Coordinates of C-alpha atoms in Angstrom, one line a residue:
Chain A
X1 CA 111.5 -84.1 17.5
X2 CA 110.8 -82.4 20.8
X3 CA 111.2 -79.0 19.3
X4 CA 109.1 -79.8 16.2
X5 CA 106.4 -77.2 15.7
X6 CA 103.1 -78.8 14.5
X7 CA 100.7 -76.7 12.5
X8 CA 97.1 -76.9 13.8
X9 CA 93.9 -75.0 13.5
X10 CA 94.2 -71.5 15.1
X11 CA 91.9 -68.9 16.5
X12 CA 90.5 -66.4 14.0
X13 CA 90.8 -63.3 16.1
X14 CA 92.1 -62.1 19.5
X15 CA 88.7 -61.0 20.7
X16 CA 87.2 -64.3 19.6
X17 CA 89.8 -66.1 21.6
X18 CA 89.3 -64.0 24.7
X19 CA 85.5 -64.3 24.5
X20 CA 85.7 -68.1 24.0
X21 CA 88.1 -68.4 26.9
X22 CA 85.9 -66.2 29.1
X23 CA 82.8 -68.1 27.9
X24 CA 84.5 -71.2 29.0
X25 CA 85.1 -69.7 32.5
X26 CA 81.8 -67.9 32.8
X27 CA 79.2 -70.6 33.6
X28 CA 76.2 -71.5 35.6
X29 CA 78.4 -71.2 38.7
X30 CA 78.9 -67.4 38.3
X31 CA 75.1 -66.8 38.7
X32 CA 74.0 -69.7 40.8
X33 CA 76.9 -71.2 42.8
X34 CA 78.6 -67.9 43.7
X35 CA 75.6 -66.3 45.4
X36 CA 74.9 -69.5 47.4
X37 CA 78.5 -69.8 48.5
X38 CA 78.7 -66.2 49.5
X39 CA 75.4 -66.4 51.4
X40 CA 76.2 -69.6 53.2
X41 CA 79.7 -68.3 54.2
X42 CA 78.7 -65.0 55.8
X43 CA 78.3 -62.7 52.8
X44 CA 81.0 -60.0 53.2
X45 CA 83.2 -62.4 55.2
X46 CA 83.4 -64.7 52.2
X47 CA 84.5 -61.9 49.8
X48 CA 87.8 -61.2 51.5
X49 CA 89.3 -64.7 51.2
X50 CA 87.6 -64.8 47.8
X51 CA 89.7 -61.9 46.4
X52 CA 92.9 -63.2 48.1
X53 CA 92.3 -66.6 46.5
X54 CA 91.7 -65.0 43.1
X55 CA 95.2 -63.3 43.3
X56 CA 97.1 -66.3 44.8
X57 CA 95.3 -69.2 43.1
X58 CA 93.0 -68.0 40.3
X59 CA 95.3 -66.0 38.2
X60 CA 98.3 -68.3 38.6
X61 CA 96.2 -71.3 37.6
X62 CA 94.9 -69.5 34.7
X63 CA 98.5 -68.8 33.5
X64 CA 99.4 -72.4 34.2
X65 CA 96.5 -73.8 32.1
X66 CA 97.3 -71.4 29.2
X67 CA 101.0 -72.2 29.4
X68 CA 100.5 -76.0 29.5
X69 CA 98.1 -75.7 26.6
X70 CA 100.2 -73.5 24.3
X71 CA 103.3 -75.6 25.0
X72 CA 101.5 -78.8 24.2
X73 CA 99.7 -77.3 21.2
X74 CA 103.0 -76.4 19.6
X75 CA 103.9 -80.1 19.7
X76 CA 100.5 -81.2 18.2
X77 CA 98.7 -82.0 21.4
X78 CA 95.2 -80.6 22.1
X79 CA 94.6 -82.7 25.2
X80 CA 96.4 -83.3 28.5
X81 CA 97.9 -86.8 27.8
X82 CA 100.2 -85.3 25.2
X83 CA 100.5 -81.9 26.9
X84 CA 101.7 -83.5 30.2
X85 CA 104.1 -85.8 28.4
X86 CA 105.5 -82.8 26.6
X87 CA 106.3 -81.3 30.1
X88 CA 107.5 -84.6 31.7
X89 CA 109.1 -87.2 29.4
X90 CA 108.0 -90.1 31.4
X91 CA 105.7 -93.0 30.4
X92 CA 103.4 -92.2 33.3
X93 CA 102.8 -88.6 32.3
X94 CA 100.3 -89.5 29.5
X95 CA 98.3 -91.6 31.8
X96 CA 98.1 -88.8 34.4
X97 CA 96.7 -86.8 31.5
X98 CA 93.7 -89.0 31.3
X99 CA 92.2 -86.7 34.0
X100 CA 92.0 -84.0 31.3
X101 CA 89.8 -86.3 29.1
X102 CA 87.9 -87.9 31.9
X103 CA 86.7 -84.9 33.8
X104 CA 85.5 -82.8 30.8
X105 CA 83.5 -85.6 29.3
X106 CA 81.9 -86.6 32.7
X107 CA 81.1 -83.0 33.6
X108 CA 80.0 -82.2 30.0
X109 CA 77.3 -84.9 30.1
X110 CA 75.6 -83.8 33.4
X111 CA 76.3 -80.2 32.7
X112 CA 74.3 -80.4 29.4
X113 CA 71.5 -81.9 31.4
X114 CA 71.4 -79.0 33.8
X115 CA 71.9 -76.6 30.8
X116 CA 68.8 -78.2 29.3
X117 CA 66.8 -77.1 32.4
X118 CA 67.8 -73.5 31.6
X119 CA 66.6 -73.9 28.0
X120 CA 63.4 -75.4 29.3
X121 CA 62.8 -72.6 31.7
X122 CA 63.6 -70.0 29.1
X123 CA 60.7 -71.5 27.1
X124 CA 58.5 -71.7 30.1
X125 CA 59.1 -68.1 30.9
X126 CA 58.1 -67.1 27.4
X127 CA 54.9 -69.2 27.6
X128 CA 54.1 -67.8 31.1
X129 CA 54.0 -71.3 32.5
X130 CA 55.4 -70.3 35.9
X131 CA 53.4 -67.1 36.3
X132 CA 51.0 -66.9 39.2
X133 CA 52.6 -69.9 41.0
X134 CA 53.2 -69.6 44.7
X135 CA 56.2 -71.2 46.4
X136 CA 54.5 -74.6 46.7
X137 CA 53.4 -74.4 43.1
X138 CA 56.9 -73.5 41.9
X139 CA 58.4 -76.4 43.9
X140 CA 55.9 -78.8 42.3
X141 CA 56.6 -77.4 38.9
X142 CA 60.4 -77.9 39.3
X143 CA 60.1 -81.2 41.1
X144 CA 57.8 -82.6 38.4
X145 CA 60.4 -81.8 35.8
X146 CA 63.6 -83.1 37.5
X147 CA 61.9 -86.1 39.2
X148 CA 60.1 -87.2 36.0
X149 CA 56.8 -87.2 37.9
X150 CA 54.7 -87.9 34.8
X151 CA 51.4 -86.2 34.5
X152 CA 51.7 -84.0 37.6
X153 CA 52.8 -80.8 35.8
X154 CA 55.1 -81.8 32.9
X155 CA 54.8 -84.7 30.4
X156 CA 57.3 -87.6 31.0
X157 CA 59.2 -86.8 27.8
X158 CA 59.6 -83.1 28.3
X159 CA 63.0 -83.2 30.1
X160 CA 64.2 -85.7 27.5
X161 CA 63.2 -83.4 24.6
X162 CA 65.0 -80.3 26.1
X163 CA 68.1 -82.5 26.8
X164 CA 68.2 -83.8 23.2
X165 CA 67.8 -80.2 21.9
X166 CA 70.6 -79.0 24.2
X167 CA 73.0 -81.8 23.1
X168 CA 72.1 -81.2 19.4
X169 CA 72.9 -77.4 19.7
X170 CA 76.1 -78.1 21.6
X171 CA 77.5 -80.6 19.1
X172 CA 76.2 -78.7 16.1
X173 CA 78.3 -75.7 17.3
X174 CA 81.5 -77.8 17.9
X175 CA 81.0 -79.7 14.6
X176 CA 81.7 -76.4 12.8
X177 CA 85.1 -76.2 14.3
X178 CA 87.1 -73.6 16.2
X179 CA 86.5 -70.3 14.3
X180 CA 83.1 -71.0 12.6
X181 CA 81.6 -72.8 15.6
X182 CA 83.1 -72.1 19.0
X183 CA 84.4 -68.6 18.3
X184 CA 81.2 -67.5 16.6
X185 CA 79.1 -68.8 19.5
X186 CA 81.3 -66.8 21.9
X187 CA 80.9 -63.6 19.9
X188 CA 77.1 -63.9 20.0
X189 CA 76.6 -65.6 23.4
X190 CA 78.9 -63.6 25.6
X191 CA 77.6 -60.1 24.6
X192 CA 74.0 -61.3 25.0
X193 CA 74.8 -62.8 28.4
X194 CA 76.3 -59.5 29.6
X195 CA 73.4 -57.5 28.1
X196 CA 70.7 -59.7 29.7
X197 CA 72.6 -59.6 33.1
X198 CA 73.1 -55.8 33.0
X199 CA 69.4 -55.2 32.2
X200 CA 68.4 -57.5 35.1
X201 CA 70.9 -55.9 37.5
X202 CA 69.5 -52.5 36.8
X203 CA 65.9 -53.8 37.3
X204 CA 66.7 -55.6 40.5
X205 CA 68.7 -52.7 42.1
X206 CA 65.9 -50.2 41.3
X207 CA 63.1 -52.3 42.9
X208 CA 63.0 -50.1 46.0
X209 CA 61.6 -51.1 49.4
X210 CA 59.4 -54.2 49.5
X211 CA 57.1 -55.5 52.3
X212 CA 58.2 -59.0 53.4
X213 CA 57.0 -61.3 56.1
X214 CA 59.7 -62.5 58.5
X215 CA 58.5 -64.9 61.2
X216 CA 54.9 -63.7 60.6
X217 CA 55.8 -60.1 61.1
X218 CA 55.6 -57.6 58.2
X219 CA 58.8 -55.7 57.7
X220 CA 60.5 -53.9 54.8
X221 CA 63.4 -55.1 52.8
X222 CA 65.2 -53.9 49.7
X223 CA 67.9 -55.1 47.2
X224 CA 70.3 -52.7 48.9
X225 CA 69.9 -54.9 52.1
X226 CA 71.1 -57.8 49.9
X227 CA 74.1 -55.8 48.8
X228 CA 74.7 -54.8 52.4
X229 CA 74.7 -58.4 53.4
X230 CA 77.1 -59.3 50.5
X231 CA 79.6 -56.6 51.5
X232 CA 79.5 -56.5 55.3
X233 CA 82.3 -58.6 56.7
X234 CA 82.1 -60.3 60.0
X235 CA 85.8 -60.1 60.8
X236 CA 85.7 -62.8 63.6
X237 CA 84.6 -65.4 61.0
X238 CA 87.8 -64.8 59.0
X239 CA 89.6 -67.3 61.3
X240 CA 87.2 -70.1 60.2
X241 CA 89.2 -72.3 57.7
X242 CA 86.0 -73.5 56.1
X243 CA 85.2 -70.0 54.8
X244 CA 88.7 -69.8 53.2
X245 CA 88.3 -73.2 51.6
X246 CA 84.9 -72.3 50.3
X247 CA 86.2 -69.1 48.8
X248 CA 89.2 -70.9 47.3
X249 CA 86.9 -73.6 45.9
X250 CA 84.6 -71.0 44.3
X251 CA 87.6 -69.3 42.6
X252 CA 88.7 -72.7 41.4
X253 CA 85.3 -73.6 39.9
X254 CA 84.4 -70.2 38.5
X255 CA 87.6 -70.0 36.4
X256 CA 87.1 -73.5 35.1
X257 CA 90.7 -74.4 35.9
X258 CA 91.7 -78.0 36.5
X259 CA 89.4 -79.5 33.8
X260 CA 91.7 -79.4 30.8
X261 CA 89.4 -77.3 28.7
X262 CA 91.3 -74.0 29.1
X263 CA 94.5 -75.9 28.1
X264 CA 92.7 -77.4 25.1
X265 CA 91.7 -73.9 23.9
X266 CA 95.2 -72.6 24.5
X267 CA 96.6 -75.4 22.4
X268 CA 95.3 -73.6 19.4
X269 CA 97.5 -70.5 20.1
X270 CA 100.7 -69.7 18.2
X271 CA 104.0 -69.7 20.0
X272 CA 104.2 -65.9 19.6
X273 CA 100.7 -65.3 21.0
X274 CA 100.5 -63.6 24.4
X275 CA 99.2 -65.6 27.3
X276 CA 100.2 -63.4 30.2
X277 CA 97.8 -60.5 29.5
X278 CA 95.2 -62.7 27.8
X279 CA 95.0 -64.9 30.9
X280 CA 94.4 -61.9 33.1
X281 CA 91.7 -60.6 30.6
X282 CA 89.9 -63.9 30.8
X283 CA 90.0 -64.1 34.6
X284 CA 88.9 -60.5 34.9
X285 CA 86.0 -61.0 32.5
X286 CA 84.9 -63.9 34.6
X287 CA 85.1 -61.9 37.8
X288 CA 83.1 -59.0 36.3
X289 CA 80.4 -61.5 35.4
X290 CA 80.5 -63.1 38.9
X291 CA 81.1 -60.2 41.3
X292 CA 79.5 -57.3 39.6
X293 CA 76.7 -59.1 37.8
X294 CA 76.2 -62.4 39.6
X295 CA 76.6 -60.8 43.0
X296 CA 74.1 -58.1 42.2
X297 CA 71.3 -60.3 40.9
X298 CA 70.1 -63.3 42.8
X299 CA 70.9 -62.3 46.4
X300 CA 69.7 -58.7 46.2
X301 CA 66.5 -59.8 44.4
X302 CA 65.8 -62.6 46.8
X303 CA 66.6 -60.5 49.9
X304 CA 64.3 -57.8 48.6
X305 CA 61.3 -60.2 48.5
X306 CA 62.2 -62.7 51.3
X307 CA 64.5 -60.7 53.6
X308 CA 68.1 -61.7 54.6
X309 CA 66.9 -64.7 56.8
X310 CA 64.7 -65.9 53.9
X311 CA 67.6 -65.6 51.4
X312 CA 69.9 -67.6 53.7
X313 CA 67.2 -70.3 54.1
X314 CA 66.8 -70.4 50.3
X315 CA 70.5 -70.6 49.7
X316 CA 70.8 -73.5 52.2
X317 CA 68.5 -75.4 49.8
X318 CA 71.2 -75.1 47.1
X319 CA 71.8 -73.4 43.7
X320 CA 68.8 -74.9 42.0
X321 CA 66.4 -73.7 44.6
X322 CA 67.8 -70.2 44.2
X323 CA 67.8 -70.2 40.4
X324 CA 64.7 -72.3 39.5
X325 CA 62.3 -71.6 42.4
X326 CA 63.2 -68.4 44.2
X327 CA 64.1 -66.3 41.1
X328 CA 60.9 -67.2 39.2
X329 CA 59.0 -66.3 42.4
X330 CA 60.8 -62.9 42.4
X331 CA 59.9 -62.3 38.8
X332 CA 56.3 -63.1 39.5
X333 CA 56.3 -60.2 41.9
X334 CA 57.9 -57.6 39.6
X335 CA 55.7 -54.7 38.9
X336 CA 54.7 -54.1 35.2
X337 CA 52.5 -57.1 34.5
X338 CA 52.9 -60.4 32.7
X339 CA 55.1 -59.1 29.8
X340 CA 57.7 -57.7 32.1
X341 CA 57.7 -60.8 34.3
X342 CA 58.0 -63.0 31.2
X343 CA 60.8 -60.9 29.8
X344 CA 62.7 -61.0 33.2
X345 CA 62.4 -64.8 33.3
X346 CA 63.4 -65.1 29.7
X347 CA 66.6 -63.0 30.3
X348 CA 67.5 -64.8 33.5
X349 CA 67.3 -68.3 32.1
X350 CA 68.6 -67.1 28.7
X351 CA 71.7 -65.7 30.3
X352 CA 72.1 -69.0 32.2
X353 CA 71.8 -70.9 29.0
X354 CA 74.4 -68.8 27.3
X355 CA 76.7 -69.1 30.3
X356 CA 76.2 -72.9 30.2
X357 CA 76.6 -73.5 26.5
X358 CA 79.8 -71.4 26.2
X359 CA 81.2 -73.6 28.9
X360 CA 79.9 -77.0 27.7
X361 CA 81.3 -76.6 24.1
X362 CA 84.7 -76.0 25.8
X363 CA 84.4 -79.2 27.8
X364 CA 84.0 -81.2 24.6
X365 CA 87.2 -79.8 23.0
X366 CA 89.8 -82.0 24.8
X367 CA 88.1 -85.2 23.8
X368 CA 87.4 -84.0 20.2
X369 CA 91.1 -83.0 19.8
X370 CA 92.3 -86.3 21.2
X371 CA 90.3 -88.3 18.8
X372 CA 91.0 -86.1 15.8
X373 CA 94.8 -86.0 16.4
X374 CA 95.2 -89.7 17.0
X375 CA 92.7 -91.4 14.7
X376 CA 92.4 -88.8 12.0
X377 CA 88.6 -88.4 12.3
X378 CA 87.0 -85.2 11.0
X379 CA 85.6 -82.7 13.4
X380 CA 82.0 -83.5 12.3
X381 CA 82.5 -87.2 12.7
X382 CA 84.0 -86.8 16.2
X383 CA 81.4 -84.2 17.3
X384 CA 78.3 -86.2 16.4
X385 CA 79.8 -89.5 17.7
X386 CA 80.5 -87.8 21.1
X387 CA 77.1 -86.2 21.0
X388 CA 75.5 -89.7 20.5
X389 CA 77.5 -91.0 23.5
X390 CA 76.4 -88.0 25.6
X391 CA 72.8 -88.6 24.8
X392 CA 73.0 -92.3 25.7
X393 CA 74.7 -91.7 29.0
X394 CA 72.8 -88.5 29.7
X395 CA 69.6 -90.5 29.8
X396 CA 70.9 -92.2 32.9
X397 CA 71.1 -88.8 34.6
X398 CA 67.6 -87.9 33.6
X399 CA 66.2 -91.2 34.9
X400 CA 68.3 -91.5 38.1
X401 CA 68.9 -87.9 38.9
X402 CA 67.0 -87.9 42.2
X403 CA 68.8 -91.1 43.4
X404 CA 72.3 -89.6 43.5
X405 CA 73.5 -90.5 40.0
X406 CA 74.4 -87.0 39.1
X407 CA 75.7 -86.1 42.6
X408 CA 78.3 -88.8 42.3
X409 CA 79.6 -87.5 39.0
X410 CA 79.5 -83.9 40.2
X411 CA 81.5 -84.8 43.3
X412 CA 84.2 -87.1 41.9
X413 CA 84.8 -85.4 38.5
X414 CA 83.3 -81.9 38.9
X415 CA 84.7 -81.2 42.4
X416 CA 87.5 -83.4 43.7
X417 CA 88.9 -84.4 40.3
X418 CA 89.4 -80.7 39.3
X419 CA 91.7 -80.1 42.3
X420 CA 93.7 -83.3 41.4
X421 CA 94.3 -82.3 37.8
X422 CA 95.1 -78.7 38.7
X423 CA 97.7 -80.0 41.2
X424 CA 99.1 -82.4 38.6
X425 CA 99.4 -79.6 36.0
X426 CA 100.9 -77.2 38.5
X427 CA 103.5 -79.7 39.8
X428 CA 104.5 -80.8 36.3
X429 CA 104.6 -77.3 34.8
X430 CA 106.2 -75.5 37.7
X431 CA 108.3 -78.1 39.5
X432 CA 109.1 -80.8 36.9
X433 CA 109.4 -78.6 33.8
X434 CA 111.2 -76.2 36.1
X435 CA 110.5 -72.7 37.5
X436 CA 112.8 -71.0 35.0
X437 CA 111.4 -72.7 31.9
X438 CA 107.9 -72.1 33.2
X439 CA 108.6 -68.4 33.7
X440 CA 110.1 -68.1 30.3
X441 CA 107.2 -70.0 28.7
X442 CA 104.7 -67.6 30.3
X443 CA 106.7 -64.7 28.8
X444 CA 107.0 -66.0 25.2
X445 CA 105.1 -63.4 23.2
X446 CA 103.9 -61.7 26.4
X447 CA 102.5 -58.2 26.1
X448 CA 103.0 -57.5 29.8
X449 CA 105.8 -58.4 32.2
X450 CA 104.3 -60.5 35.0
X451 CA 105.4 -59.1 38.4
X452 CA 108.4 -61.0 39.7
X453 CA 106.7 -62.0 43.0
X454 CA 104.3 -64.1 41.0
X455 CA 107.2 -66.5 40.2
X456 CA 107.3 -67.2 44.0
X457 CA 103.6 -67.5 44.2
X458 CA 103.4 -69.9 41.2
X459 CA 106.3 -72.0 42.6
X460 CA 105.3 -72.2 46.2
X461 CA 102.0 -70.6 47.2
X462 CA 99.6 -71.9 44.6
X463 CA 100.8 -75.6 44.9
X464 CA 100.5 -75.3 48.7
X465 CA 97.0 -73.9 48.5
X466 CA 96.0 -76.8 46.2
X467 CA 97.6 -79.4 48.5
X468 CA 95.8 -78.0 51.5
X469 CA 92.5 -77.8 49.7
X470 CA 92.8 -81.4 48.4
X471 CA 93.7 -82.8 51.8
X472 CA 91.0 -80.9 53.5
X473 CA 88.3 -82.0 51.1
X474 CA 89.6 -85.6 51.2
X475 CA 89.2 -85.6 55.0
X476 CA 85.9 -83.6 55.2
X477 CA 84.0 -84.7 52.1
X478 CA 85.7 -87.4 50.0
X479 CA 85.8 -90.1 52.7
X480 CA 82.2 -89.7 53.9
X481 CA 81.1 -89.5 50.2
X482 CA 83.1 -92.6 49.3
X483 CA 81.6 -94.5 52.3
X484 CA 78.1 -93.2 51.6
X485 CA 77.3 -92.5 55.3
X486 CA 73.6 -92.5 56.1
X487 CA 72.6 -93.4 52.6
X488 CA 69.4 -95.5 51.8
X489 CA 70.0 -98.9 50.2
X490 CA 68.1 -97.8 47.1
X491 CA 70.2 -94.7 46.5
X492 CA 73.4 -96.7 47.4
X493 CA 72.8 -99.1 44.5
X494 CA 72.3 -96.2 42.1
X495 CA 75.4 -94.4 43.4
X496 CA 77.5 -97.5 43.1
X497 CA 76.2 -98.0 39.5
X498 CA 77.0 -94.4 38.8
X499 CA 80.6 -95.0 40.0
X500 CA 80.7 -98.1 37.8
X501 CA 79.8 -96.1 34.7
X502 CA 82.5 -93.6 35.6
X503 CA 85.1 -96.3 36.1
X504 CA 84.2 -97.9 32.7
X505 CA 84.7 -94.5 31.0
X506 CA 88.0 -94.0 32.8
X507 CA 89.4 -97.4 31.9
X508 CA 88.3 -97.0 28.3
X509 CA 90.1 -93.7 28.1
X510 CA 93.2 -95.2 29.5
X511 CA 93.1 -97.9 26.9
X512 CA 92.5 -95.3 24.2
X513 CA 95.6 -93.4 25.4
X514 CA 97.6 -96.7 25.3
X515 CA 96.3 -97.4 21.8
X516 CA 97.0 -93.9 20.6
X517 CA 100.6 -94.0 21.7
X518 CA 101.0 -97.4 20.1
X519 CA 99.8 -96.0 16.8
X520 CA 102.2 -93.1 17.2
X521 CA 105.1 -95.4 17.8
X522 CA 104.1 -97.5 14.8
X523 CA 103.9 -94.4 12.7
X524 CA 107.4 -93.4 13.8
X525 CA 106.2 -90.4 15.7
X526 CA 107.9 -89.3 18.9
X527 CA 105.3 -88.1 21.3
X528 CA 106.9 -85.2 23.2
Chain B
X1 CA 70.0 -49.5 53.1
X2 CA 73.7 -50.1 52.9
X3 CA 76.1 -49.3 55.7
X4 CA 79.0 -47.0 54.9
X5 CA 81.5 -49.9 55.4
X6 CA 79.6 -52.2 53.1
X7 CA 79.3 -49.4 50.5
X8 CA 83.1 -48.8 50.6
X9 CA 83.8 -52.5 50.4
X10 CA 81.5 -52.9 47.4
X11 CA 82.9 -49.9 45.6
X12 CA 86.4 -51.2 46.2
X13 CA 85.6 -54.7 45.0
X14 CA 83.8 -53.4 41.9
X15 CA 86.7 -50.9 41.2
X16 CA 89.2 -53.7 41.4
X17 CA 87.3 -56.1 39.2
X18 CA 86.2 -53.6 36.6
X19 CA 89.6 -51.8 36.7
X20 CA 91.4 -55.0 36.0
X21 CA 89.0 -55.9 33.2
X22 CA 89.3 -52.5 31.5
X23 CA 93.0 -52.3 32.0
X24 CA 93.5 -55.8 30.4
X25 CA 91.2 -55.1 27.4
X26 CA 92.8 -51.6 27.0
X27 CA 96.3 -53.2 26.8
X28 CA 95.0 -55.9 24.5
X29 CA 93.4 -53.5 22.1
X30 CA 96.5 -51.2 22.2
X31 CA 98.8 -54.2 21.5
X32 CA 96.6 -55.4 18.7
X33 CA 97.3 -52.2 16.8
X34 CA 101.0 -52.8 16.9
X35 CA 101.8 -56.1 18.5
X36 CA 105.5 -56.5 19.3
X37 CA 106.0 -59.2 21.9
X38 CA 108.4 -58.6 24.8
X39 CA 111.6 -60.5 24.8
X40 CA 111.9 -63.4 27.3
X41 CA 112.7 -62.4 30.8
X42 CA 116.4 -62.2 31.6
X43 CA 117.2 -60.3 28.4
X44 CA 117.5 -56.5 28.3
X45 CA 114.7 -54.5 26.9

């Protein structure tokens, strides 16, 4: 039974597959997290470990996710519980795979909430709601929305309405299945994303010199000063391990590895489909979006109007300050009048929305596959049920966002958990499945021969990087986050409640896995 | 303005990323025309 090939839905076209995979990888992080990370870690200094991590961790993990996914998909598994058991015939393997159900659903829910902000701001850009606002006004406009400050700027229900619309669009897309839903969205969304980004990059880089106030003194700045900052390494900072970890972490997040969604997409491949070249194409598309487009947008634009020190200060406020406060302020200063300013805002938030939705539909895929394959539900039934659950839980994020509810989910599932699953996948695929079988699996149907030294990298270097990263984060972040150092009692209660909800979801998923395997045994199906 | 070093670094980074992207898509498109998968490693071509 282990070698039985199970027939499942398949991708309609190669370009559709690559765009969907790239859409999965290209997300809000490419345009918001990357500039902030680069700015906070010294600009050019950050870029050197970033590219090294891309070659040593990013591309190998991309191949691992594709390999794990295709191998599992051939055996009828579209989610990690089955995929991992197909690699390691041990009862524990399927329970380790719960991470590939838990993380995508947790991240999906809060990600859709943030995605709904981009939809809202696309609308606000069209209506000109942010035009003419100064920094204090822009902060009030953003704060009123995310803090539910009824009556100050936005109505109380406005964030809920945009969230419901975002969820409805997401699950309407996935309810149409792989080719008619996800693939079609990728074929529309990804080109639009690149077109919007390219237009904005040209506009930003041709802004010319601007007068900015730095410490009360008028001086000139330009987008080229932003690029100069992005690409001027301070070699002495290269010995700082935190820069290396930040760069490795960014590569990790930007490629969407360690979440199970890439593997879920890869499970719909045929055995003879290439994964070696397609994996590189996906990673390279993501890097083009991040380095060439993402790196040439927010930071050069903000440096042009606020100077380098201003940009660093804005970046220290986080991705949302950069994307939802600084960028609209930049657009308000663009020459050409209200129409140009509205169009720039529309394209900026529109590209963020497309980046978000092509990722969030991917996050729903592992859970949808798991339910369909084990309980025989249709795609529509599964999609709308999951959508209803996402709405119910998402409301908690809207209400308790400012009290740390979202931060908890983002840290445990969207940050730390990703490294754990990536490490589990790597250990099982490379060490337990075996380096020779792993290497052969990557080359089944391959259209390129992967350079031999990558076998060494996959076997030793990538796992070592992951172990170091996990241990470092555990020591630096996980323990203080777990212990809630310096937290107010009110926020502590909400954060503990947030952990409680996550724990309930995790336990329910473990029980579902147990029940699914019981059903399989009763139906006389071997799992692996 | 950009320093020469920064300009060289940026051109190198963009060349690497865009070069990898165009190379990968070029190979994919070429292979789509006549896809013949390579045999597993360890076997002679």
